[in-house]
């Protein structure tokens, strides 16, 4: 979603802002813009609809020079993608702002400002911010004071960066609900929505907290929170947080698919030591409470939700803990019952998904006592707002369509299910389970070797308009994730069904134009899914089977998966479905890493 990069440097900042915007492209956006204060103390701004490359060309062709500036990628919420709606927004050519988030009371604020004579040039909620700043400057001594005076009037979420042409040495930033990080080096200072936006010279950063307002100049950084100066800690930026590159791959998604064996090995090494699973992870004070848990509620969105659906089956099967899984955007608006001795899990790759954060807040109000975040970002809002945290250690995921973060989430859930089973003395097969877990990286590497076959087999699928995915048990959720991957990057309509549900409606769709992807590991429901395949074949359906059994002579196409312990097979079967979606999207020539309309981190409702 929207991304911010702003900064002060000793040379022309426009190029650095464009580079920052390019690094933020992965978040998803539809227009972009920047503003700088020129040496004659005027603000100049440039905007463009479409890719950052278009803004770059405009900036290159025009004289856009200054040492301080703000820039933005916009993902349209209030008003269509257009240059008028693109940020920065200006007031009276004196102030400019960029904003990420949603100002929920913008209509009221806008009416008040219009009544005072302010003119709006965009349909956005964000534009109220810059006029509010202009208004506040009538009674404020500085931009810093003005921003502090307007934030209490705002409802909703914001990360914002503002400049004032009369103080070309100071940038003011503020956050509530949307991430904002300050990046520091000897001669440069930046603020951005994500560490990844910073260039390689920025090695330290400060994570702003909600309600922080900061004044940034070359030599001074002041952070205020509710009227008090707060010294926020300075953190080192690790190598895998900034400067993500595709290496020899054409797409981040392809690279991230291939990183899975290493990512999962890293994860296992982090949580499985000689002393056992999660031996040093949970504070001692929490270990007893964890071992007494009787119920788990999990909320999530998107791929994280699919991972949670599989976790439910594992928690109930291996640890005998009842579990309910809910879509965060539904849970947050529903009155639900808090089960006794329950653990509330919020799972999110980014840790910034607005609905998941709101669901966590709602759970706390409902009375859940203990919360656990499963997250790929150590510095995220979700990690800060939960009692306990398990990081998924997948490394930065840039492709909008989640791959390695998803399999890492599954692996954490599997380890957690085994851990709960151990704590509850339910595992008679502890060694077998540990052995299966340790096999994961090699099994994932094996699954990746299927790529040439998948690439060849799926060619006809690129012409399909619709596609059906079916599976049973955990593989139903893997089918859901496979269908989501295909939708996201190939724009082919795809649905997933529990195979047993075929007869209750979707079978009406079957004809020779509807490919049916079947996820059919050799387990105790294989014969059931074989019957489902027969039903599809009898109606002329084209079947593509992913299985470690070869008992499918009626199949159109079989992708043979290496046999694996059933405990880990949902993780293994994720890989060929990711590759299937990737190669279909590649054949269609789509923008794989930044699919249309999608955002990596959905920070607004
Ligand atoms: C967006 C992304 C998905 C992701 C979902 C949830 O829709 O495009 O890939 O699964 O958000 O994101 P989270 O960061 O909470 O896991």
XYZ file of C-alpha atoms and ligand atoms in Angstrom:
621
model
C 0.000 0.000 0.000
C 1.060 3.654 0.121
C 4.757 4.155 0.752
C 6.627 7.171 2.064
C 10.238 8.199 1.645
C 11.416 11.630 2.767
C 14.806 12.997 3.652
C 17.515 15.620 3.896
C 20.903 15.207 2.210
C 23.814 17.400 1.098
C 23.270 16.863 -2.624
C 20.163 16.844 -4.826
C 17.584 14.660 -3.088
C 15.270 14.011 -6.054
C 17.293 11.016 -7.292
C 17.437 9.506 -3.798
C 13.685 9.924 -3.414
C 13.058 8.194 -6.744
C 15.373 5.331 -5.732
C 13.495 5.042 -2.440
C 10.169 4.938 -4.282
C 11.520 2.206 -6.552
C 12.422 0.163 -3.486
C 8.888 0.686 -2.152
C 7.206 -0.374 -5.393
C 6.697 -3.896 -4.083
C 4.090 -2.644 -1.608
C 1.607 -2.024 -4.454
C 0.553 1.417 -5.747
C -1.065 3.136 -8.695
C 0.469 6.636 -8.733
C 3.429 8.445 -7.260
C 4.825 11.863 -6.583
C 7.451 13.950 -4.843
C 8.072 17.485 -3.630
C 11.338 19.243 -2.830
C 12.197 22.679 -1.475
C 14.350 24.459 -4.047
C 17.239 26.760 -3.180
C 14.968 29.789 -3.772
C 12.734 28.462 -0.971
C 9.833 27.464 -3.201
C 8.235 24.019 -3.195
C 8.266 22.154 -6.479
C 6.255 18.990 -6.936
C 5.976 16.283 -9.602
C 3.334 13.569 -9.888
C 2.478 10.725 -12.195
C -0.086 7.933 -12.587
C 1.317 4.452 -13.207
C 4.816 3.218 -12.542
C 7.561 5.108 -10.693
C 9.573 4.937 -13.928
C 7.129 7.508 -15.350
C 7.693 9.863 -12.424
C 11.418 9.308 -12.812
C 11.243 10.403 -16.448
C 9.295 13.552 -15.487
C 11.792 14.396 -12.744
C 14.706 13.809 -15.100
C 13.221 16.026 -17.773
C 12.510 18.895 -15.384
C 14.628 20.853 -12.966
C 13.676 19.213 -9.701
C 16.482 20.060 -7.334
C 16.708 20.552 -3.612
C 18.277 19.003 -0.530
C 15.070 18.233 1.338
C 12.042 16.421 0.000
C 9.120 14.080 0.489
C 7.869 11.343 -1.848
C 5.033 8.846 -1.997
C 3.554 5.866 -3.790
C -0.255 5.934 -3.571
C -2.657 2.989 -3.541
C -6.034 4.569 -4.224
C -8.626 4.514 -1.447
C -10.366 7.914 -1.557
C -10.564 8.926 -5.201
C -9.310 7.218 -8.337
C -5.639 7.045 -9.355
C -4.954 10.461 -10.911
C -2.302 13.158 -10.718
C -4.668 15.345 -8.684
C -5.174 12.602 -6.117
C -1.506 11.551 -6.076
C 0.582 12.898 -3.187
C 2.229 15.248 -2.192
C -0.637 17.626 -1.407
C 0.120 21.304 -0.974
C -1.507 24.217 0.837
C -0.982 27.738 -0.502
C 2.313 26.553 -2.055
C 3.843 26.887 1.438
C 3.471 23.393 2.888
C 3.487 19.909 1.374
C 2.635 16.546 2.892
C 2.616 12.847 2.021
C 0.395 10.482 3.970
C -0.122 6.756 4.436
C -3.248 5.590 6.278
C -6.830 6.800 6.411
C -8.141 9.934 8.128
C -11.552 8.608 9.130
C -13.039 11.986 10.119
C -11.775 13.749 7.001
C -15.253 14.708 5.798
C -15.986 16.718 8.959
C -12.530 18.294 8.906
C -12.906 19.108 5.217
C -16.262 20.819 5.768
C -14.761 22.950 8.537
C -11.786 23.886 6.376
C -13.984 24.728 3.373
C -16.106 26.940 5.649
C -12.913 28.808 6.466
C -12.163 29.328 2.808
C -9.737 26.440 2.103
C -9.925 25.041 -1.421
C -9.384 21.356 -2.101
C -7.898 20.085 -5.322
C -8.170 16.319 -4.698
C -10.757 13.758 -3.586
C -8.408 12.337 -0.957
C -8.777 12.203 2.805
C -5.076 13.131 3.038
C -5.413 16.663 1.696
C -7.093 17.818 4.926
C -3.739 17.298 6.664
C -1.891 19.938 4.717
C -4.658 22.532 5.079
C -4.878 21.766 8.798
C -1.143 22.420 9.015
C -1.560 25.714 7.158
C -4.380 26.672 9.522
C -2.373 25.658 12.614
C 0.620 27.701 11.447
C -1.398 30.873 12.094
C -0.865 30.224 15.809
C 2.215 27.929 15.829
C 5.832 28.953 15.905
C 7.039 26.081 13.723
C 5.943 23.215 11.477
C 6.880 20.858 14.346
C 4.438 22.635 16.692
C 1.758 22.780 13.996
C 1.901 19.033 13.325
C 1.737 18.307 17.054
C -1.297 20.540 17.360
C -3.262 18.883 14.540
C -2.709 15.201 15.382
C -5.185 15.148 18.307
C -7.909 16.215 15.843
C -7.298 13.206 13.597
C -9.259 9.962 13.772
C -7.855 6.958 11.950
C -4.311 6.130 11.012
C -1.435 8.050 9.562
C 2.217 8.071 8.773
C 2.949 11.511 7.428
C 5.883 13.619 6.335
C 5.607 17.391 5.944
C 7.776 20.249 4.703
C 7.485 24.018 5.074
C 9.147 26.170 2.406
C 10.186 28.738 5.003
C 12.249 26.151 6.956
C 14.154 24.238 4.289
C 16.346 22.518 6.861
C 13.566 20.677 8.720
C 11.324 17.756 7.920
C 8.479 16.836 10.257
C 7.080 13.310 10.436
C 4.398 11.678 12.571
C 2.774 8.290 12.992
C -0.267 6.577 14.407
C -1.150 3.097 13.240
C 0.931 3.172 10.032
C 4.644 2.348 10.161
C 7.301 5.065 9.912
C 11.020 4.581 10.427
C 13.848 7.110 10.544
C 17.076 6.040 8.841
C 20.379 7.576 9.880
C 23.890 7.876 8.455
C 26.693 10.429 8.915
C 25.465 12.821 6.262
C 21.943 11.681 5.401
C 18.694 11.327 7.255
C 15.561 9.758 5.848
C 12.130 8.689 7.010
C 10.281 5.857 5.291
C 7.415 3.406 5.610
C 9.812 0.481 5.400
C 13.527 0.000 6.063
C 13.851 -1.372 2.549
C 13.375 2.147 1.139
C 16.708 3.282 2.610
C 19.908 3.188 0.566
C 22.879 1.042 1.647
C 24.614 3.902 3.466
C 21.822 3.999 6.048
C 22.909 1.510 8.665
C 20.920 2.662 11.680
C 17.276 3.365 12.252
C 14.714 4.488 14.776
C 11.247 2.932 14.815
C 8.695 5.607 15.626
C 5.862 4.658 17.948
C 2.205 5.640 17.761
C 1.612 9.338 18.535
C 5.263 10.222 17.915
C 5.940 13.452 16.066
C 9.563 14.029 15.028
C 11.447 17.072 13.765
C 14.340 16.017 11.563
C 17.209 18.205 10.466
C 20.758 17.338 9.385
C 22.188 17.535 12.882
C 19.225 17.150 15.161
C 16.411 14.718 15.662
C 13.710 15.415 18.235
C 10.909 12.951 18.917
C 7.913 14.152 20.929
C 5.059 12.011 22.182
C 2.075 13.722 23.799
C 4.120 16.827 24.562
C 7.177 15.065 25.994
C 10.566 14.545 24.393
C 11.142 10.793 24.065
C 14.564 9.269 23.315
C 13.769 6.375 20.975
C 16.410 3.633 20.711
C 18.703 3.461 17.701
C 18.795 0.038 15.977
C 21.218 -1.430 13.477
C 19.755 -2.376 10.134
C 20.611 -5.956 9.260
C 21.723 -6.945 5.772
C 18.531 -8.798 4.894
C 16.342 -5.827 5.831
C 17.579 -3.368 3.246
C 18.748 -3.555 -0.334
C 16.784 -6.662 -1.324
C 17.884 -7.739 -4.779
C 16.629 -10.328 -7.257
C 20.097 -11.787 -7.734
C 20.064 -13.935 -10.866
C 16.283 -14.273 -10.874
C 13.926 -12.288 -13.097
C 11.287 -12.019 -10.394
C 11.344 -11.766 -6.617
C 8.580 -14.365 -6.500
C 10.742 -16.899 -8.330
C 13.686 -16.146 -6.047
C 11.514 -16.427 -2.945
C 10.064 -19.770 -4.096
C 13.616 -21.075 -4.439
C 14.697 -19.682 -1.059
C 12.273 -21.919 0.808
C 14.614 -24.792 1.745
C 17.068 -22.312 3.334
C 14.314 -20.272 4.982
C 12.796 -23.359 6.558
C 16.206 -24.635 7.692
C 16.834 -21.240 9.342
C 13.514 -21.481 11.093
C 14.098 -24.994 12.355
C 17.549 -23.966 13.599
C 15.995 -21.012 15.429
C 13.395 -23.008 17.315
C 14.680 -26.574 17.549
C 17.796 -26.904 19.678
C 19.451 -29.793 21.537
C 17.130 -28.998 24.417
C 14.059 -29.457 22.226
C 11.476 -27.237 20.579
C 11.117 -23.610 21.705
C 13.356 -24.357 24.708
C 14.469 -20.741 25.163
C 11.681 -18.997 23.314
C 8.896 -18.384 25.767
C 9.498 -16.513 29.031
C 9.500 -18.941 31.970
C 6.514 -17.131 33.452
C 4.471 -17.936 30.351
C 5.472 -21.566 29.922
C 3.028 -22.893 32.504
C 0.152 -20.861 31.074
C 1.011 -22.124 27.602
C 1.011 -25.748 28.721
C -2.466 -25.292 30.226
C -4.088 -23.835 27.139
C -7.370 -25.476 26.253
C -8.418 -23.422 23.302
C -6.849 -21.416 20.507
C -8.401 -18.682 18.363
C -6.462 -17.622 15.286
C -7.193 -14.572 13.137
C -5.502 -13.631 9.883
C -6.001 -12.428 6.303
C -5.032 -13.810 2.894
C -2.338 -16.472 2.774
C -1.820 -16.166 6.519
C -5.456 -17.205 6.936
C -4.852 -20.312 4.842
C -1.873 -21.224 7.020
C -4.103 -20.814 10.074
C -6.733 -23.173 8.637
C -4.124 -25.923 8.458
C -2.879 -25.075 11.955
C -6.374 -25.714 13.295
C -6.259 -29.281 11.965
C -2.785 -29.809 13.474
C -3.653 -28.326 16.876
C -6.734 -30.510 17.129
C -5.129 -33.686 15.734
C -1.755 -33.614 17.496
C -2.276 -31.482 20.606
C -5.983 -32.084 21.188
C -6.523 -28.353 21.602
C -9.730 -27.020 20.179
C -9.089 -24.270 17.675
C -11.164 -21.789 15.712
C -9.857 -19.748 12.818
C -11.420 -16.560 11.620
C -10.837 -13.975 8.924
C -9.643 -10.884 10.789
C -11.986 -8.477 8.998
C -14.962 -10.587 10.120
C -13.802 -11.280 13.661
C -13.230 -7.591 14.451
C -16.904 -6.710 13.906
C -18.478 -9.704 15.618
C -19.396 -10.439 19.180
C -17.855 -13.805 19.930
C -17.337 -15.964 22.964
C -13.966 -16.093 24.686
C -13.308 -19.744 25.550
C -11.728 -20.579 28.907
C -7.936 -20.807 29.080
C -7.583 -19.613 25.515
C -4.681 -18.316 23.514
C -5.319 -15.681 20.863
C -3.001 -15.976 17.860
C -2.709 -13.233 15.247
C -0.677 -14.331 12.248
C 0.607 -11.921 9.641
C 3.608 -11.855 7.352
C 3.956 -8.076 7.614
C 2.529 -7.516 11.079
C 0.943 -4.331 9.729
C -2.313 -5.627 8.232
C -4.979 -3.225 9.480
C -7.714 -5.837 9.930
C -5.446 -8.231 11.825
C -4.289 -5.453 14.162
C -7.887 -4.359 14.716
C -8.912 -7.980 15.391
C -6.186 -8.179 18.035
C -7.481 -4.986 19.653
C -11.012 -6.402 19.536
C -9.851 -9.688 21.120
C -8.253 -7.800 24.007
C -11.505 -5.915 24.595
C -13.466 -9.174 24.466
C -11.287 -10.485 27.284
C -8.625 -12.723 25.722
C -5.830 -12.767 28.282
C -2.858 -14.064 26.301
C -1.919 -13.163 22.743
C 0.744 -14.536 20.434
C 1.973 -12.971 17.190
C 3.353 -15.161 14.417
C 5.065 -12.671 12.190
C 7.882 -12.150 9.712
C 8.736 -8.631 10.853
C 10.387 -8.133 14.203
C 9.607 -4.417 14.327
C 5.987 -4.603 13.318
C 2.995 -3.207 15.179
C 1.668 -6.742 15.667
C 4.810 -7.885 17.465
C 4.708 -4.813 19.681
C 1.068 -5.287 20.598
C 1.050 -8.987 21.521
C 2.299 -10.670 24.710
C 4.334 -13.335 22.931
C 5.910 -13.577 19.524
C 7.251 -16.219 17.180
C 9.131 -14.786 14.231
C 8.959 -16.731 10.987
C 12.534 -15.793 9.940
C 11.687 -16.076 6.228
C 13.757 -13.007 5.334
C 12.267 -10.063 3.504
C 9.462 -11.116 1.163
C 9.125 -8.647 -1.711
C 6.751 -10.390 -4.111
C 3.162 -9.426 -3.345
C 2.116 -13.062 -3.657
C 3.365 -14.773 -0.524
C 5.455 -17.932 -0.908
C 8.309 -18.414 1.570
C 6.454 -16.501 4.280
C 3.513 -18.891 3.885
C 5.576 -22.088 4.198
C 7.466 -20.539 7.118
C 4.158 -19.807 8.834
C 3.104 -23.413 8.305
C 6.377 -24.652 9.744
C 6.021 -22.487 12.859
C 2.469 -23.757 13.320
C 3.610 -27.352 12.921
C 6.369 -26.882 15.492
C 3.882 -25.238 17.825
C 1.412 -28.115 17.463
C 4.172 -30.605 18.261
C 5.311 -28.439 21.199
C 1.788 -28.329 22.629
C 1.495 -32.090 22.153
C 4.783 -32.569 24.033
C 3.698 -30.269 26.864
C 0.471 -32.194 27.168
C 2.337 -35.527 27.031
C 0.362 -36.634 24.001
C 3.133 -37.662 21.677
C 4.029 -41.284 21.486
C 5.695 -40.562 18.166
C 7.947 -37.695 19.188
C 11.023 -39.038 17.386
C 9.088 -39.672 14.175
C 7.677 -36.150 14.270
C 11.086 -34.568 14.858
C 12.516 -36.676 12.083
C 9.786 -35.515 9.693
C 10.404 -31.891 10.650
C 14.116 -32.216 9.991
C 13.416 -33.699 6.546
C 11.581 -30.550 5.463
C 14.437 -28.582 3.829
C 15.538 -31.566 1.703
C 11.984 -32.435 0.763
C 11.388 -28.833 -0.293
C 14.533 -28.934 -2.427
C 13.209 -32.105 -4.084
C 9.880 -30.427 -4.782
C 11.702 -27.554 -6.497
C 13.265 -29.988 -8.977
C 9.769 -30.476 -10.420
C 9.910 -27.020 -11.961
C 10.760 -28.036 -15.577
C 7.946 -30.608 -15.596
C 5.457 -28.157 -14.092
C 6.480 -25.498 -16.589
C 5.814 -27.895 -19.477
C 2.611 -29.365 -18.096
C 0.836 -26.147 -17.214
C 1.196 -24.468 -20.628
C -2.444 -25.180 -21.650
C -3.664 -23.690 -18.367
C -2.564 -20.210 -19.400
C -5.542 -20.119 -21.786
C -8.076 -21.074 -19.109
C -10.625 -18.532 -17.920
C -11.485 -20.472 -14.759
C -9.815 -23.134 -12.710
C -10.922 -25.397 -9.878
C -8.625 -26.671 -7.108
C -9.712 -29.574 -4.937
C -8.230 -31.358 -1.931
C -9.229 -33.019 1.313
C -8.166 -32.363 4.908
C -5.137 -30.065 5.083
C -4.942 -30.234 1.292
C -8.236 -28.374 1.035
C -6.514 -25.334 2.549
C -3.463 -25.916 0.354
C -5.910 -25.930 -2.589
C -7.269 -22.584 -1.328
C -3.757 -21.161 -1.212
C -2.999 -22.586 -4.693
C -6.162 -20.957 -6.081
C -5.284 -17.658 -4.409
C -1.767 -17.714 -5.917
C -3.212 -18.342 -9.378
C -5.799 -15.543 -9.021
C -3.278 -13.056 -7.667
C -0.689 -13.259 -10.395
C -2.338 -14.849 -13.465
C -5.749 -13.130 -13.096
C -7.411 -16.470 -13.888
C -10.526 -16.970 -11.820
C -9.789 -19.876 -9.472
C -11.819 -21.481 -6.718
C -10.900 -24.141 -4.200
C -13.296 -26.723 -2.860
C -13.111 -29.528 -0.380
C -13.240 -32.431 -2.836
C -16.257 -33.946 -1.081
C -18.228 -30.779 -1.810
C -17.897 -31.144 -5.594
C -21.275 -32.849 -5.877
C -22.961 -30.054 -3.980
C -22.647 -27.446 -6.680
C -19.297 -26.982 -8.426
C -19.664 -30.182 -10.459
C -22.232 -28.245 -12.499
C -19.315 -26.181 -13.858
C -17.298 -29.127 -15.145
C -16.744 -29.253 -18.901
C -13.749 -29.729 -21.164
C -12.720 -26.105 -20.631
C -12.444 -26.186 -16.856
C -9.073 -27.422 -15.572
C -9.328 -29.160 -12.205
C -6.179 -29.200 -10.084
C -6.254 -32.106 -7.657
C -3.997 -32.271 -4.608
C -4.004 -35.932 -3.733
C -1.236 -37.230 -1.481
C -1.130 -40.938 -0.822
C -2.994 -40.886 2.498
C -6.092 -42.446 4.033
C -8.461 -40.353 1.910
C -6.756 -41.135 -1.405
C -9.508 -43.498 -2.519
C -12.092 -40.809 -1.770
C -10.362 -38.264 -3.935
C -9.882 -40.879 -6.675
C -13.697 -41.127 -6.794
C -13.921 -37.343 -7.071
C -11.456 -37.466 -9.982
C -13.615 -40.097 -11.702
C -16.647 -37.851 -11.336
C -14.769 -34.975 -12.961
C -13.396 -37.177 -15.756
C -16.836 -38.639 -16.462
C -18.006 -35.115 -17.277
C -15.116 -34.315 -19.592
C -13.101 -32.257 -17.084
C -9.346 -31.813 -17.568
C -7.540 -33.103 -14.498
C -4.077 -32.134 -13.259
C -3.042 -34.301 -10.328
C -0.304 -33.565 -7.791
C 0.402 -36.797 -5.937
C 2.992 -39.217 -4.618
C 0.779 -42.089 -5.776
C 0.755 -43.189 -9.427
C -2.565 -44.943 -9.137
C -4.246 -42.494 -11.506
C -4.367 -44.062 -14.950
C -7.352 -41.911 -15.783
C -5.412 -38.707 -15.228
C -4.828 -36.097 -17.901
C -1.601 -35.052 -16.242
C 0.232 -36.267 -13.194
C 2.885 -34.260 -11.377
C 4.694 -36.885 -9.277
C 5.596 -35.568 -5.837
C 8.249 -37.455 -3.834
C 6.709 -39.411 -0.927
C 6.931 -37.453 2.332
C 5.672 -37.961 5.886
C 2.050 -36.803 6.010
C 2.953 -34.428 8.864
C 4.930 -32.190 6.515
C 3.186 -32.870 3.210
C 1.019 -29.682 3.240
C 4.250 -27.668 3.283
C 5.769 -29.748 0.464
C 2.667 -29.546 -1.767
C 2.676 -25.743 -1.473
C 5.763 -25.576 -3.701
C 4.410 -27.116 -6.939
C 1.291 -24.954 -6.666
C 3.425 -21.824 -6.302
C 5.426 -22.889 -9.359
C 2.213 -23.599 -11.276
C 0.896 -20.065 -10.627
C 4.292 -18.526 -11.384
C 4.728 -20.239 -14.750
C 1.174 -19.518 -15.881
C 1.605 -15.830 -14.996
C 4.953 -15.834 -16.804
C 3.328 -17.266 -19.950
C 0.685 -14.571 -19.744
C 3.350 -11.878 -19.480
C 1.900 -10.446 -16.264
C 3.595 -8.177 -13.753
C 4.349 -11.040 -11.377
C 5.881 -9.214 -8.426
C 3.402 -6.335 -8.460
C 0.067 -7.727 -9.649
C -2.585 -5.181 -10.558
C -4.669 -3.732 -7.711
C -2.853 -5.712 -5.001
C -0.741 -4.487 -2.125
C 1.851 -6.402 -0.164
C 0.870 -5.014 3.171
C -2.742 -3.901 3.532
C -2.372 -1.138 6.081
C -5.852 0.310 5.614
C -9.209 -1.309 6.131
C -2.174 -8.991 1.240
C -1.039 -9.719 0.541
C -1.143 -11.217 0.798
C -1.182 -11.484 2.301
C -2.301 -10.694 2.984
C -2.176 -10.757 4.494
O -3.383 -9.318 0.653
O -1.078 -9.455 -0.836
O -0.020 -11.875 0.240
O -1.371 -12.844 2.510
O -2.207 -9.312 2.633
O -0.991 -10.116 4.846
P -0.178 -10.376 6.179
O 1.004 -9.474 6.088
O -1.108 -9.981 7.294
O 0.163 -11.814 6.236
